[in-house]
């Protein structure tokens, strides 16, 4: 398949260009098929939305406070059709793999923390350049799966905002654990400097803080933690912190 200008200049080239323009006008990606260097057919390809794409885009917008951006190699009309169906406003079409990575680096240079979601070979550079990359495992290319930081094994897009919400909860637990450990160790140090801390009590206090930190972290392994993350990804959430941008589907 090709859109070689030399082939399009042949006698049949005028009809081919007409069919290509018609396909792109309808929001399709046109592919010209050549046989022995001569155009014989024009294929009009159309992307179909994945199940849950609209809900995932909406949920990510609520969670991050910034609408997701569509980075794609498709033509502008095809990209615009997908963006309209998913509710995406910022669309960047006709991008090569290095263009996607450059867009991600530009956001990061501007102070954004970026999340990229993709499944193709062309998405791998952007996945590698982002702060966090998520690949779709069922249909994702091997290169995308190896490059991404996380993989959605069953291609359920609803899990993407849930993972974002769960990661934020994990960060809060890390902060809580640091506070718990600091207070416990600090209290023991002050006690020992100001008075006389019995060794058994010091050991018990130190090990006790470790147990508290471990138990607090284990809260993320409960089913309730995942259910809360899913609810946070679906319910009304005020945007806050650094905006997050990434590729949608």
CSV table of C-alpha atoms in Angstrom, one decimal:
chain,number,residue,atom,x,y,z
A,1,UNK,CA,0.0,0.0,0.0
A,2,UNK,CA,1.3,3.5,-0.8
A,3,UNK,CA,0.5,7.0,-1.7
A,4,UNK,CA,3.5,7.4,-4.0
A,5,UNK,CA,3.2,10.7,-6.0
A,6,UNK,CA,4.7,9.0,-9.1
A,7,UNK,CA,1.9,6.5,-9.1
A,8,UNK,CA,-0.7,9.1,-8.6
A,9,UNK,CA,0.6,11.0,-11.6
A,10,UNK,CA,-0.4,8.0,-13.9
A,11,UNK,CA,-3.5,8.3,-16.1
A,12,UNK,CA,-5.6,6.8,-13.3
A,13,UNK,CA,-4.1,9.2,-10.8
A,14,UNK,CA,-6.9,11.7,-11.1
A,15,UNK,CA,-9.5,9.2,-10.1
A,16,UNK,CA,-7.3,7.9,-7.3
A,17,UNK,CA,-6.8,11.4,-5.9
A,18,UNK,CA,-10.6,11.9,-6.1
A,19,UNK,CA,-11.2,8.8,-4.1
A,20,UNK,CA,-8.5,9.7,-1.6
A,21,UNK,CA,-10.0,13.1,-1.0
A,22,UNK,CA,-13.5,11.6,-0.7
A,23,UNK,CA,-12.3,9.1,1.9
A,24,UNK,CA,-10.4,11.7,3.9
A,25,UNK,CA,-13.4,14.1,3.7
A,26,UNK,CA,-15.5,11.4,5.3
A,27,UNK,CA,-13.0,11.2,8.2
A,28,UNK,CA,-11.3,8.0,7.0
A,29,UNK,CA,-7.6,7.2,6.5
A,30,UNK,CA,-6.9,6.5,2.8
A,31,UNK,CA,-4.4,3.9,1.6
A,32,UNK,CA,-3.6,3.5,-2.1
A,33,UNK,CA,-2.9,-0.1,-3.2
A,34,UNK,CA,-0.3,-0.5,-6.0
A,35,UNK,CA,0.2,-3.5,-8.3
A,36,UNK,CA,3.4,-3.3,-10.4
A,37,UNK,CA,3.6,0.4,-9.6
A,38,UNK,CA,0.1,1.2,-10.8
A,39,UNK,CA,-2.8,2.2,-8.5
A,40,UNK,CA,-5.6,-0.4,-8.4
A,41,UNK,CA,-7.6,0.4,-5.3
A,42,UNK,CA,-8.1,2.9,-2.5
A,43,UNK,CA,-8.8,1.5,0.9
A,44,UNK,CA,-10.7,3.7,3.4
A,45,UNK,CA,-9.8,2.8,6.9
A,46,UNK,CA,-11.7,4.0,10.0
A,47,UNK,CA,-10.8,3.6,13.7
A,48,UNK,CA,-13.4,2.3,16.0
A,49,UNK,CA,-13.6,3.5,19.6
A,50,UNK,CA,-12.7,1.1,22.3
A,51,UNK,CA,-15.3,0.2,24.8
A,52,UNK,CA,-15.2,2.7,27.7
A,53,UNK,CA,-13.1,5.3,25.8
A,54,UNK,CA,-15.5,8.2,26.3
A,55,UNK,CA,-15.9,7.4,30.0
A,56,UNK,CA,-12.1,7.1,30.5
A,57,UNK,CA,-11.5,10.5,28.7
A,58,UNK,CA,-14.1,12.2,30.9
A,59,UNK,CA,-12.8,10.6,34.1
A,60,UNK,CA,-9.2,11.6,33.4
A,61,UNK,CA,-10.3,15.1,32.7
A,62,UNK,CA,-12.0,15.2,36.1
A,63,UNK,CA,-9.1,13.7,37.9
A,64,UNK,CA,-6.3,15.8,36.5
A,65,UNK,CA,-8.2,19.1,35.9
A,66,UNK,CA,-6.8,19.1,32.3
A,67,UNK,CA,-8.5,17.6,29.3
A,68,UNK,CA,-6.5,14.8,27.6
A,69,UNK,CA,-4.8,15.5,24.2
A,70,UNK,CA,-5.0,13.2,21.2
A,71,UNK,CA,-1.6,12.6,19.5
A,72,UNK,CA,-2.0,10.6,16.3
A,73,UNK,CA,-0.5,9.9,12.9
A,74,UNK,CA,-3.9,9.9,11.2
A,75,UNK,CA,-5.0,12.8,9.0
A,76,UNK,CA,-6.8,15.8,10.5
A,77,UNK,CA,-10.3,14.8,9.5
A,78,UNK,CA,-9.9,11.2,10.8
A,79,UNK,CA,-8.4,12.4,14.0
A,80,UNK,CA,-11.2,15.1,14.3
A,81,UNK,CA,-13.9,12.5,14.0
A,82,UNK,CA,-12.4,10.4,16.8
A,83,UNK,CA,-11.9,13.5,19.0
A,84,UNK,CA,-15.5,14.6,18.5
A,85,UNK,CA,-16.8,11.2,19.5
A,86,UNK,CA,-14.7,11.1,22.7
A,87,UNK,CA,-15.0,14.8,23.6
A,88,UNK,CA,-11.4,15.7,23.1
A,89,UNK,CA,-10.7,19.3,22.2
A,90,UNK,CA,-6.9,19.4,21.7
A,91,UNK,CA,-6.1,17.3,18.7
A,92,UNK,CA,-2.6,17.0,17.0
A,93,UNK,CA,-2.8,14.9,13.8
A,94,UNK,CA,-0.3,13.8,11.2
A,95,UNK,CA,2.4,13.2,13.7
A,96,UNK,CA,5.4,10.9,13.3
A,97,UNK,CA,6.7,8.9,16.3
A,98,UNK,CA,9.4,11.5,17.0
A,99,UNK,CA,6.7,14.3,16.8
A,100,UNK,CA,4.7,12.6,19.6
A,101,UNK,CA,7.8,12.3,21.7
A,102,UNK,CA,8.7,16.0,21.1
A,103,UNK,CA,5.2,17.0,22.1
A,104,UNK,CA,5.6,15.1,25.4
A,105,UNK,CA,9.0,16.7,26.1
A,106,UNK,CA,7.6,20.1,25.4
A,107,UNK,CA,4.9,19.6,28.0
A,108,UNK,CA,7.4,18.4,30.5
A,109,UNK,CA,9.7,21.4,29.8
A,110,UNK,CA,6.7,23.6,30.5
A,111,UNK,CA,6.3,22.0,34.0
A,112,UNK,CA,3.6,19.4,33.3
A,113,UNK,CA,3.7,15.8,34.5
A,114,UNK,CA,2.7,13.6,31.5
A,115,UNK,CA,0.8,10.4,31.2
A,116,UNK,CA,0.8,8.7,27.8
A,117,UNK,CA,-1.5,5.8,26.9
A,118,UNK,CA,-0.8,3.9,23.7
A,119,UNK,CA,-0.6,0.5,22.1
A,120,UNK,CA,1.3,0.9,18.8
A,121,UNK,CA,5.0,0.8,17.7
A,122,UNK,CA,4.6,4.5,16.9
A,123,UNK,CA,3.6,5.3,20.5
A,124,UNK,CA,6.8,3.8,22.0
A,125,UNK,CA,8.9,7.0,21.8
A,126,UNK,CA,6.2,9.0,23.5
A,127,UNK,CA,5.7,6.3,26.2
A,128,UNK,CA,9.4,6.4,26.9
A,129,UNK,CA,9.5,10.2,27.0
A,130,UNK,CA,6.6,10.5,29.4
A,131,UNK,CA,6.7,10.6,33.2
A,132,UNK,CA,4.4,7.6,33.1
A,133,UNK,CA,3.4,5.4,30.2
A,134,UNK,CA,0.5,2.9,30.1
A,135,UNK,CA,0.2,0.3,27.2
A,136,UNK,CA,-2.8,-1.8,26.3
A,137,UNK,CA,-1.8,-5.4,26.6
A,138,UNK,CA,-4.2,-7.4,24.5
A,139,UNK,CA,-3.5,-5.6,21.2
A,140,UNK,CA,-0.4,-3.6,22.1
A,141,UNK,CA,2.8,-4.1,20.2
A,142,UNK,CA,5.8,-5.8,21.9
A,143,UNK,CA,7.8,-2.5,21.7
A,144,UNK,CA,5.0,-0.6,23.4
A,145,UNK,CA,4.6,-3.2,26.1
A,146,UNK,CA,8.3,-3.2,26.8
A,147,UNK,CA,8.5,0.6,26.9
A,148,UNK,CA,5.5,1.3,29.1
A,149,UNK,CA,5.7,1.6,32.9
A,150,UNK,CA,2.3,-0.2,33.3
A,151,UNK,CA,0.2,-2.5,31.1
A,152,UNK,CA,-3.6,-2.8,31.1
A,153,UNK,CA,-3.7,-6.6,30.5
A,154,UNK,CA,-7.4,-6.8,29.5
A,155,UNK,CA,-7.6,-3.5,27.6
A,156,UNK,CA,-10.3,-2.2,29.9
A,157,UNK,CA,-9.9,1.6,29.5
A,158,UNK,CA,-11.9,2.2,32.7
A,159,UNK,CA,-8.9,1.0,34.7
A,160,UNK,CA,-6.7,3.9,33.5
A,161,UNK,CA,-8.4,6.6,35.6
A,162,UNK,CA,-8.7,4.0,38.4
A,163,UNK,CA,-5.0,3.4,38.3
A,164,UNK,CA,-4.4,7.2,38.4
A,165,UNK,CA,-6.6,7.5,41.5
A,166,UNK,CA,-5.0,4.5,43.1
A,167,UNK,CA,-1.5,5.9,42.5
A,168,UNK,CA,-2.5,9.1,44.2
A,169,UNK,CA,-3.7,7.2,47.2
A,170,UNK,CA,-0.5,5.3,47.3
A,171,UNK,CA,1.5,8.5,47.4
A,172,UNK,CA,-0.6,9.8,50.3
A,173,UNK,CA,0.1,6.5,52.1
A,174,UNK,CA,3.8,7.0,51.5
A,175,UNK,CA,3.6,10.5,53.0
A,176,UNK,CA,1.6,9.1,56.0
A,177,UNK,CA,4.2,6.4,56.6
A,178,UNK,CA,7.1,8.9,56.5
A,179,UNK,CA,5.2,11.0,59.1
A,180,UNK,CA,4.5,8.0,61.3
A,181,UNK,CA,8.1,6.8,61.2
A,182,UNK,CA,9.6,10.3,61.7
A,183,UNK,CA,7.3,11.0,64.7
A,184,UNK,CA,8.1,7.6,66.4
A,185,UNK,CA,11.9,7.8,65.8
A,186,UNK,CA,11.9,11.5,66.8
A,187,UNK,CA,10.1,10.9,70.0
A,188,UNK,CA,12.5,8.1,70.9
A,189,UNK,CA,15.5,10.2,70.2
A,190,UNK,CA,14.2,13.2,72.2
A,191,UNK,CA,13.3,10.8,75.1
A,192,UNK,CA,16.8,9.3,75.0
A,193,UNK,CA,18.5,12.7,74.9
A,194,UNK,CA,16.3,14.3,77.5
A,195,UNK,CA,16.3,11.4,79.9
A,196,UNK,CA,17.0,7.7,80.0
A,197,UNK,CA,15.3,5.6,77.4
A,198,UNK,CA,15.1,1.9,78.5
A,199,UNK,CA,16.6,-0.3,75.7
A,200,UNK,CA,13.6,-2.7,75.6
A,201,UNK,CA,11.3,0.2,75.2
A,202,UNK,CA,13.5,1.8,72.5
A,203,UNK,CA,13.5,-1.5,70.5
A,204,UNK,CA,9.8,-1.9,70.9
A,205,UNK,CA,9.1,1.7,69.8
A,206,UNK,CA,11.4,1.3,66.8
A,207,UNK,CA,10.0,-2.0,65.7
A,208,UNK,CA,6.4,-0.9,66.5
A,209,UNK,CA,6.7,2.0,64.1
A,210,UNK,CA,7.9,-0.4,61.4
A,211,UNK,CA,4.9,-2.6,62.0
A,212,UNK,CA,2.5,0.5,61.8
A,213,UNK,CA,4.1,1.6,58.6
A,214,UNK,CA,3.7,-1.9,57.1
A,215,UNK,CA,0.1,-2.3,58.2
A,216,UNK,CA,-0.7,1.1,56.8
A,217,UNK,CA,0.8,0.2,53.4
A,218,UNK,CA,-1.1,-3.1,53.3
A,219,UNK,CA,-4.4,-1.1,53.1
A,220,UNK,CA,-3.7,-0.7,49.4
A,221,UNK,CA,-4.0,-4.5,48.9
A,222,UNK,CA,-7.6,-4.7,50.0
A,223,UNK,CA,-10.4,-5.0,47.5
A,224,UNK,CA,-12.0,-1.9,49.0
A,225,UNK,CA,-9.0,0.2,48.0
A,226,UNK,CA,-9.5,-0.7,44.3
A,227,UNK,CA,-13.2,-0.1,44.5
A,228,UNK,CA,-12.6,3.3,46.0
A,229,UNK,CA,-10.1,4.1,43.2
A,230,UNK,CA,-12.7,3.0,40.6
A,231,UNK,CA,-15.3,5.2,42.2
A,232,UNK,CA,-12.9,8.1,42.3
A,233,UNK,CA,-12.2,7.7,38.6
A,234,UNK,CA,-15.9,7.7,37.8
A,235,UNK,CA,-17.3,10.2,40.3
A,236,UNK,CA,-17.0,14.0,40.4
A,237,UNK,CA,-13.4,15.0,41.4
A,238,UNK,CA,-12.0,18.4,41.5
A,239,UNK,CA,-8.8,18.8,39.5
A,240,UNK,CA,-5.7,19.6,41.4
A,241,UNK,CA,-1.9,19.4,41.4
A,242,UNK,CA,0.0,19.2,38.1
A,243,UNK,CA,-2.1,18.8,35.0
A,244,UNK,CA,-1.6,15.5,33.2
A,245,UNK,CA,-1.7,15.1,29.4
A,246,UNK,CA,-1.6,11.9,27.4
A,247,UNK,CA,-2.7,10.1,24.3
A,248,UNK,CA,-6.2,8.7,24.1
A,249,UNK,CA,-7.7,6.2,21.8
